[in-house]
CSV table of C-alpha atoms in Angstrom, one decimal:
chain,number,residue,atom,x,y,z
A,160,MET,CA,104.8,40.8,112.9
A,161,SER,CA,103.6,42.6,109.8
A,162,GLN,CA,106.2,44.6,108.0
A,163,ILE,CA,105.3,48.1,108.7
A,164,HIS,CA,107.3,50.7,106.7
A,165,ILE,CA,108.3,53.7,108.7
A,166,LEU,CA,110.0,57.0,107.7
A,167,ILE,CA,111.7,59.0,110.4
A,168,VAL,CA,112.2,62.7,109.6
A,169,ASP,CA,114.4,64.5,112.0
A,170,ASP,CA,117.3,67.0,111.6
A,171,GLU,CA,119.0,65.4,114.6
A,172,VAL,CA,120.9,62.8,112.6
A,173,GLU,CA,122.0,60.7,115.6
A,174,PHE,CA,118.5,60.7,117.1
A,175,ALA,CA,116.9,59.5,113.8
A,176,ALA,CA,119.6,56.8,113.3
A,177,THR,CA,119.4,55.4,116.8
A,178,LEU,CA,115.6,55.3,116.9
A,179,ALA,CA,115.7,53.7,113.5
A,180,GLU,CA,118.0,51.0,114.8
A,181,ARG,CA,115.8,50.3,117.8
A,182,LEU,CA,112.7,50.0,115.5
A,183,GLU,CA,114.5,47.7,113.1
A,184,LEU,CA,115.4,45.4,116.0
A,185,ARG,CA,111.7,45.1,116.5
A,186,GLY,CA,111.0,44.1,112.9
A,187,TYR,CA,110.0,47.4,111.3
A,188,ILE,CA,111.4,48.5,108.0
A,189,VAL,CA,112.8,52.0,108.6
A,190,GLN,CA,114.2,54.8,106.5
A,191,THR,CA,115.5,58.1,107.8
A,192,THR,CA,115.8,61.6,106.3
A,193,ASN,CA,117.1,64.7,108.0
A,194,CYS,CA,115.1,67.4,106.3
A,195,GLY,CA,111.6,68.1,105.0
A,196,GLU,CA,112.5,68.3,101.3
A,197,ASP,CA,114.2,64.9,101.3
A,198,ALA,CA,111.3,63.4,103.2
A,199,LEU,CA,108.8,64.5,100.6
A,200,ALA,CA,111.1,63.3,97.8
A,201,SER,CA,111.5,59.9,99.6
A,202,ILE,CA,107.7,59.6,100.0
A,203,LEU,CA,107.1,60.1,96.3
A,204,VAL,CA,109.5,57.3,95.5
A,205,SER,CA,108.6,54.9,98.2
A,206,PRO,CA,105.6,55.8,100.3
A,207,PRO,CA,105.8,54.5,103.9
A,208,ASP,CA,102.9,53.4,106.1
A,209,ILE,CA,103.9,55.7,109.0
A,210,VAL,CA,105.9,58.9,109.2
A,211,LEU,CA,107.6,60.0,112.5
A,212,LEU,CA,108.0,63.7,111.9
A,213,ASP,CA,110.0,66.2,113.9
A,214,LEU,CA,108.2,69.5,114.3
A,215,LYS,CA,111.1,71.9,114.2
A,216,MET,CA,113.5,71.6,111.3
A,217,PRO,CA,115.7,74.1,109.5
A,218,ASP,CA,114.2,74.1,106.0
A,219,LEU,CA,110.6,73.0,105.9
A,220,GLY,CA,108.9,73.0,109.3
A,221,GLY,CA,107.1,69.8,110.4
A,222,LEU,CA,103.7,71.3,109.9
A,223,GLU,CA,104.5,72.2,106.3
A,224,VAL,CA,105.8,68.7,105.6
A,225,LEU,CA,102.7,67.3,107.3
A,226,ASP,CA,100.4,69.4,105.0
A,227,ALA,CA,102.4,68.3,101.9
A,228,ILE,CA,102.2,64.6,102.9
A,229,LYS,CA,98.4,64.8,103.5
A,230,GLU,CA,97.9,66.6,100.2
A,231,THR,CA,99.8,64.0,98.1
A,232,ASN,CA,99.2,60.9,100.1
A,233,PRO,CA,96.5,61.2,102.7
A,234,SER,CA,96.6,57.5,103.7
A,235,ILE,CA,100.0,57.9,105.3
A,236,GLU,CA,99.6,58.3,109.0
A,237,VAL,CA,101.9,60.8,110.7
A,238,ILE,CA,103.0,60.9,114.3
A,239,MET,CA,104.6,64.2,115.3
A,240,LEU,CA,107.7,64.2,117.6
A,241,THR,CA,108.1,67.5,119.4
A,242,GLY,CA,110.7,68.8,121.7
A,243,HIS,CA,108.3,71.5,123.0
A,244,GLY,CA,107.5,71.2,126.7
A,245,CYS,CA,103.9,72.3,126.1
A,246,THR,CA,101.4,70.3,124.0
A,247,VAL,CA,100.1,73.2,121.9
A,248,SER,CA,102.3,72.4,118.9
A,249,GLY,CA,101.3,68.7,119.1
A,250,ILE,CA,97.6,69.6,119.1
A,251,GLU,CA,98.3,71.9,116.2
A,252,GLY,CA,99.8,69.0,114.3
A,253,MET,CA,96.7,66.9,115.0
A,254,GLU,CA,94.5,69.7,113.6
A,255,HIS,CA,96.6,69.5,110.5
A,256,GLY,CA,95.8,65.8,110.2
A,257,ALA,CA,98.5,64.1,112.3
A,258,PHE,CA,97.5,60.8,113.9
A,259,ASP,CA,99.0,61.8,117.2
A,260,TYR,CA,102.1,63.4,118.8
A,261,LEU,CA,104.7,62.5,121.3
A,262,ILE,CA,107.1,64.6,123.3
A,263,LYS,CA,110.8,64.0,123.1
A,264,PRO,CA,112.6,62.2,124.8
A,265,VAL,CA,110.2,59.5,123.5
A,266,ASP,CA,109.0,56.6,125.6
A,267,LEU,CA,109.6,53.7,123.2
A,268,SER,CA,106.7,51.6,124.4
A,269,MET,CA,104.4,54.5,123.9
A,270,LEU,CA,105.7,55.1,120.5
A,271,LEU,CA,105.3,51.4,119.5
A,272,GLU,CA,101.7,51.6,120.7
A,273,LYS,CA,101.0,54.7,118.6
A,274,ILE,CA,102.6,53.1,115.6
A,275,GLU,CA,100.5,50.0,115.9
A,276,GLN,CA,97.3,52.1,116.4
A,277,ALA,CA,98.1,54.2,113.4
A,278,TYR,CA,98.7,51.2,111.2
A,279,THR,CA,95.5,49.6,112.3
A,280,LEU,CA,93.6,52.8,111.6
A,281,GLN,CA,95.2,52.9,108.2
A,282,GLY,CA,94.1,49.4,107.5
A,283,ASP,CA,90.5,50.2,108.6
A,284,ASN,CA,90.4,53.2,106.3
A,285,GLN,CA,91.6,51.3,103.2
B,147,MET,CA,111.5,115.8,135.3
B,148,ILE,CA,114.3,113.6,134.0
B,149,LEU,CA,116.3,114.6,131.0
B,150,ASN,CA,116.5,112.0,128.3
B,151,SER,CA,119.8,113.0,126.9
B,152,ARG,CA,119.7,110.7,123.9
B,153,LYS,CA,116.4,112.2,122.6
B,154,GLY,CA,117.2,115.7,123.8
B,155,ASN,CA,113.7,116.1,125.3
B,156,THR,CA,112.2,115.8,128.7
B,157,MET,CA,110.4,112.8,130.2
B,158,SER,CA,108.0,112.9,133.1
B,159,ASN,CA,108.6,110.5,136.0
B,160,ASP,CA,105.4,108.7,135.1
B,161,SER,CA,106.6,108.2,131.5
B,162,ARG,CA,109.9,107.0,132.8
B,163,SER,CA,108.3,104.5,135.2
B,164,ASP,CA,106.1,103.3,132.3
B,165,GLN,CA,109.1,102.7,130.1
B,166,GLU,CA,111.0,101.0,132.9
B,167,ASN,CA,108.0,98.6,133.2
B,168,ARG,CA,107.9,98.1,129.5
B,169,LEU,CA,111.7,97.4,129.5
B,170,ARG,CA,111.2,94.7,132.2
B,171,LEU,CA,108.4,93.1,130.1
B,172,THR,CA,110.6,93.2,127.0
B,173,GLN,CA,113.4,91.5,129.0
B,174,LEU,CA,110.9,88.8,130.1
B,175,GLU,CA,109.7,88.3,126.6
B,176,TYR,CA,113.3,87.8,125.2
B,177,SER,CA,114.2,85.7,128.2
B,178,GLY,CA,111.2,83.4,127.4
B,179,LYS,CA,112.2,83.2,123.8
B,180,LEU,CA,115.8,82.4,124.5
B,181,LEU,CA,115.0,79.8,127.2
B,182,ALA,CA,112.4,78.1,125.0
B,183,GLY,CA,115.0,77.6,122.2
B,184,PHE,CA,117.7,76.6,124.6
B,185,THR,CA,115.8,74.0,126.6
B,186,HIS,CA,114.5,72.6,123.3
B,187,GLU,CA,118.1,72.0,122.3
B,188,LEU,CA,118.9,70.5,125.7
B,189,LYS,CA,116.0,68.1,125.2
B,190,ASN,CA,117.5,67.0,121.9
B,191,HIS,CA,120.7,65.9,123.6
B,192,LEU,CA,118.6,64.1,126.3
B,193,ALA,CA,116.6,62.4,123.6
B,194,ILE,CA,119.7,61.0,122.0
B,195,ILE,CA,121.1,59.8,125.4
B,196,ASN,CA,117.7,58.2,126.0
B,197,GLU,CA,117.6,56.4,122.7
B,198,SER,CA,121.3,55.3,123.0
B,199,ASN,CA,120.7,54.0,126.4
B,200,GLY,CA,117.6,52.1,125.1
B,201,LEU,CA,119.6,50.7,122.3
B,202,LEU,CA,122.2,49.3,124.7
B,203,GLN,CA,119.4,47.7,126.8
B,204,ASP,CA,118.0,46.2,123.6
B,205,TYR,CA,121.3,44.6,122.8
B,206,LEU,CA,121.8,43.5,126.4
B,207,LEU,CA,118.4,41.7,126.3
B,208,MET,CA,119.4,40.1,123.0
B,209,GLY,CA,122.5,38.8,124.7
B,210,LYS,CA,124.7,40.5,122.1
B,211,VAL,CA,126.8,42.6,124.4
B,212,SER,CA,129.2,39.8,125.4
B,213,SER,CA,130.0,39.0,121.8
B,214,PRO,CA,133.5,40.1,120.8
B,215,ASP,CA,132.2,41.3,117.4
B,216,PHE,CA,130.0,43.7,119.3
B,217,SER,CA,132.8,45.6,121.0
B,218,ASP,CA,133.2,48.4,118.4
B,219,LYS,CA,129.4,48.9,118.3
B,220,LEU,CA,129.3,49.1,122.1
B,221,GLN,CA,132.1,51.6,122.2
B,222,ASP,CA,130.5,53.7,119.5
B,223,ILE,CA,127.2,53.9,121.4
B,224,CYS,CA,129.0,54.8,124.7
B,225,ALA,CA,131.1,57.5,122.9
B,226,LYS,CA,127.9,59.1,121.5
B,227,MET,CA,126.3,59.1,124.9
B,228,GLU,CA,129.4,60.6,126.5
B,229,GLN,CA,129.6,63.3,123.8
B,230,ARG,CA,126.0,64.3,124.4
B,231,VAL,CA,126.4,64.3,128.2
B,232,GLN,CA,129.3,66.7,127.7
B,233,LEU,CA,127.3,69.0,125.4
B,234,ALA,CA,124.3,68.9,127.8
B,235,THR,CA,126.6,69.7,130.7
B,236,GLY,CA,128.1,72.7,128.8
B,237,MET,CA,124.5,73.9,128.2
B,238,CYS,CA,123.6,73.6,131.9
B,239,GLN,CA,126.7,75.7,132.8
B,240,ALA,CA,125.6,78.3,130.2
B,241,LEU,CA,122.1,78.2,131.7
B,242,ASN,CA,123.5,78.7,135.2
B,243,ALA,CA,125.6,81.7,134.0
B,244,TYR,CA,122.4,83.1,132.3
B,245,ALA,CA,120.5,82.8,135.6
B,246,HIS,CA,123.2,84.7,137.4
B,247,ARG,CA,123.3,87.5,134.8
B,248,THR,CA,120.5,89.3,136.7
B,249,ASP,CA,122.3,89.2,140.1
B,250,ASN,CA,123.7,92.7,139.7
B,251,SER,CA,122.5,95.6,137.6
B,252,SER,CA,126.0,97.0,137.4
B,253,THR,CA,129.0,94.7,137.5
B,254,SER,CA,132.4,94.3,135.8
B,255,PHE,CA,132.7,91.4,133.4
B,256,SER,CA,134.6,90.2,130.4
B,257,VAL,CA,132.7,91.0,127.2
B,258,ASN,CA,134.6,88.2,125.5
B,259,ASP,CA,133.1,85.5,127.8
B,260,PHE,CA,129.8,87.2,127.9
B,261,LEU,CA,129.5,87.3,124.1
B,262,GLN,CA,130.4,83.6,123.8
B,263,ALA,CA,127.9,82.6,126.4
B,264,VAL,CA,125.1,84.6,124.8
B,265,LEU,CA,125.8,83.2,121.4
B,266,VAL,CA,125.4,79.7,122.8
B,267,PHE,CA,121.8,80.7,123.4
B,268,LEU,CA,121.3,82.1,120.0
B,269,GLU,CA,122.9,79.2,118.1
B,270,ARG,CA,119.7,77.2,117.7
B,271,PHE,CA,117.9,80.2,116.2
B,272,SER,CA,120.6,80.7,113.6
B,273,ARG,CA,120.8,77.0,112.8
B,274,LEU,CA,117.1,76.8,112.2
B,275,LYS,CA,117.5,79.7,109.8
B,276,GLU,CA,120.5,78.0,108.3
B,277,VAL,CA,122.6,81.1,109.1
B,278,GLU,CA,126.2,80.6,110.3
B,279,ILE,CA,127.3,82.9,113.1
B,280,LYS,CA,131.1,83.5,112.7
B,281,THR,CA,132.8,85.1,115.7
B,282,SER,CA,136.0,87.1,115.8
B,283,ILE,CA,136.8,87.5,119.5
B,284,PRO,CA,140.3,88.6,120.7
B,285,GLU,CA,142.2,86.6,123.3
B,286,LYS,CA,142.7,89.7,125.5
B,287,HIS,CA,139.8,90.1,127.8
B,288,LEU,CA,137.9,93.4,127.3
B,289,ILE,CA,136.2,94.3,130.6
B,290,THR,CA,133.2,96.5,130.9
B,291,VAL,CA,131.1,97.8,133.9
B,292,THR,CA,127.4,97.7,133.0
B,293,ASP,CA,124.2,95.6,133.3
B,294,PRO,CA,124.9,92.1,131.8
B,295,ALA,CA,121.2,91.3,131.6
B,296,LEU,CA,120.4,94.4,129.6
B,297,LEU,CA,123.4,93.9,127.4
B,298,GLN,CA,122.1,90.4,126.7
B,299,LEU,CA,118.8,91.9,125.7
B,300,MET,CA,120.3,94.2,123.2
B,301,VAL,CA,122.6,91.6,121.7
B,302,SER,CA,119.7,89.2,121.4
B,303,LYS,CA,117.5,91.9,119.8
B,304,ILE,CA,120.1,92.7,117.2
B,305,VAL,CA,120.7,89.0,116.3
B,306,PHE,CA,116.9,88.3,116.2
B,307,VAL,CA,116.3,91.3,113.9
B,308,VAL,CA,119.1,90.1,111.5
B,309,LEU,CA,118.0,86.5,111.6
B,310,GLU,CA,114.4,87.6,110.8
B,311,ASP,CA,115.4,89.2,107.5
B,312,ILE,CA,118.6,87.6,106.4
B,313,GLY,CA,118.4,84.9,103.7
B,314,SER,CA,119.3,81.3,104.7
B,315,LYS,CA,122.8,80.0,104.0
B,316,GLU,CA,124.2,83.5,104.8
B,317,LYS,CA,126.7,84.5,107.4
B,318,LEU,CA,126.5,86.8,110.4
B,319,GLU,CA,129.8,87.9,111.7
B,320,VAL,CA,130.1,88.9,115.3
B,321,SER,CA,133.3,90.7,116.3
B,322,LEU,CA,134.7,92.4,119.3
B,323,HIS,CA,137.1,95.4,119.4
B,324,GLU,CA,138.5,98.1,121.7
B,325,GLU,CA,137.9,101.5,120.2
B,326,GLU,CA,138.8,104.9,121.9
B,327,GLY,CA,138.0,103.8,125.5
B,328,GLU,CA,135.0,101.8,124.5
B,329,ILE,CA,134.3,98.2,123.7
B,330,GLU,CA,132.6,97.7,120.3
B,331,ILE,CA,130.5,94.6,119.5
B,332,GLY,CA,130.1,94.4,115.8
B,333,PHE,CA,127.4,92.6,113.8
B,334,SER,CA,128.0,92.4,110.1
B,335,CYS,CA,126.1,90.6,107.4
B,336,ASN,CA,125.6,90.5,103.7
B,337,PHE,CA,122.1,90.6,102.1
B,338,ILE,CA,122.9,88.9,98.8
B,339,SER,CA,119.5,87.4,98.6
B,340,LYS,CA,117.7,90.6,99.5
B,341,GLU,CA,117.1,93.7,97.4
B,342,GLU,CA,117.2,96.1,100.4
B,343,PRO,CA,119.2,95.5,103.6
B,344,ILE,CA,117.1,95.4,106.7
B,345,GLU,CA,116.5,98.4,109.0
B,346,LEU,CA,117.2,98.2,112.7
B,347,HIS,CA,114.5,100.1,114.4
B,348,ILE,CA,115.2,101.0,118.0
B,349,ASN,CA,112.1,101.9,120.1
B,350,GLU,CA,111.8,104.0,123.2
B,351,VAL,CA,112.2,101.0,125.5
B,352,GLU,CA,115.4,99.9,123.8
B,353,ARG,CA,116.7,103.4,123.9
B,354,LEU,CA,116.2,103.4,127.6
B,355,ALA,CA,118.1,100.1,127.7
B,356,LEU,CA,121.0,101.7,125.9
B,357,GLU,CA,120.9,104.7,128.2
B,358,LYS,CA,121.1,102.4,131.3
B,359,LEU,CA,123.9,100.5,129.7
B,360,GLY,CA,125.8,103.7,129.0
B,361,ALA,CA,125.9,102.2,125.5
B,362,SER,CA,125.5,103.6,122.0
B,363,LEU,CA,124.3,102.0,118.7
B,364,LYS,CA,125.4,102.8,115.2
B,365,THR,CA,124.4,101.2,112.0
B,366,ALA,CA,126.1,101.5,108.6
B,367,LYS,CA,124.7,100.3,105.3
B,368,GLU,CA,126.9,99.8,102.3
B,369,ALA,CA,125.7,98.1,99.1
B,370,GLN,CA,124.3,94.8,100.4
B,371,ASN,CA,126.1,94.9,103.7
B,372,LEU,CA,124.7,95.9,107.1
B,373,THR,CA,127.0,96.6,110.1
B,374,VAL,CA,125.6,97.3,113.6
B,375,LEU,CA,128.0,98.5,116.2
B,376,LEU,CA,127.0,98.3,119.9
B,377,SER,CA,129.5,100.2,122.1
B,378,VAL,CA,129.7,99.8,125.8
B,379,PRO,CA,132.1,101.6,128.3
B,380,LYS,CA,135.4,100.0,129.0
B,381,GLN,CA,136.4,99.6,132.6
B,382,GLN,CA,138.9,102.4,133.5
């Protein structure tokens, strides 16, 4: 399996850590941050291939982080993770340039599929 | 004609009925806002339980669970799941109490318990704003007789107004006192990061809510501090 670098950005520390562990067991290289500012700083130092981005966070909201990522490094694909029951916020994320969105609790097989699709798209675009 | 004692003017039955409808719509609006935030938080707990359960299954499939070295890891995952189940159960109990708050428009209840339950619903909003809500609630139960759903509306309104304008990293202190036959719910905060403290505007609909509650509202501003006192009648 290709070594895909993933950054998980979620203020729920346990959620991010557990999801990271599950992805690492599947061969991905995963980093986690728990706020938007740290995520942007981390991306500057070590840009990932894919970002899994929570929509609602205390400091910078997911959409603000998404805009900043797309401005500084548009080749990074972003998958939004949302706890909203309705899909409006996910669609809004895609309008801001996100590859796709998933509703929490996340179906892992669905997430893996999205990650691979996003990575393939990234390769096609480069 | 009905006398609106708080405004000192008269109000037609039509106008009263119009305001009653607007009050119900306001209650629905706040209810939606509270429930959206609350269920979002509940889903966070479920998401963690879901991932922890998935992680256990991953390790089971890898045949690692029977390894003695894995015992601590296994206990750690199970403890996390148990903690989240407990938190989610507590939230479901709060949700059930919330649903029952509209059962009676006038009932006797402990403002101590009420306040703690309502603040559970507002916790997510304060956390997103990075504002800490500190409570000072006495052990002795202070019992009121009023409409719990309307009181919830007014408490939520005050907290939302404060959270809207207060700077992040600040504190909101919520206190409860007995004062001259009334029960006083106090909301106090500093506006260190703001030049002017916020104003709490009460519209006609909220005035009607206060009237129905038999409550009164006072605000006091001093330097960079705002204090809001919501008083409800004490059960005689």
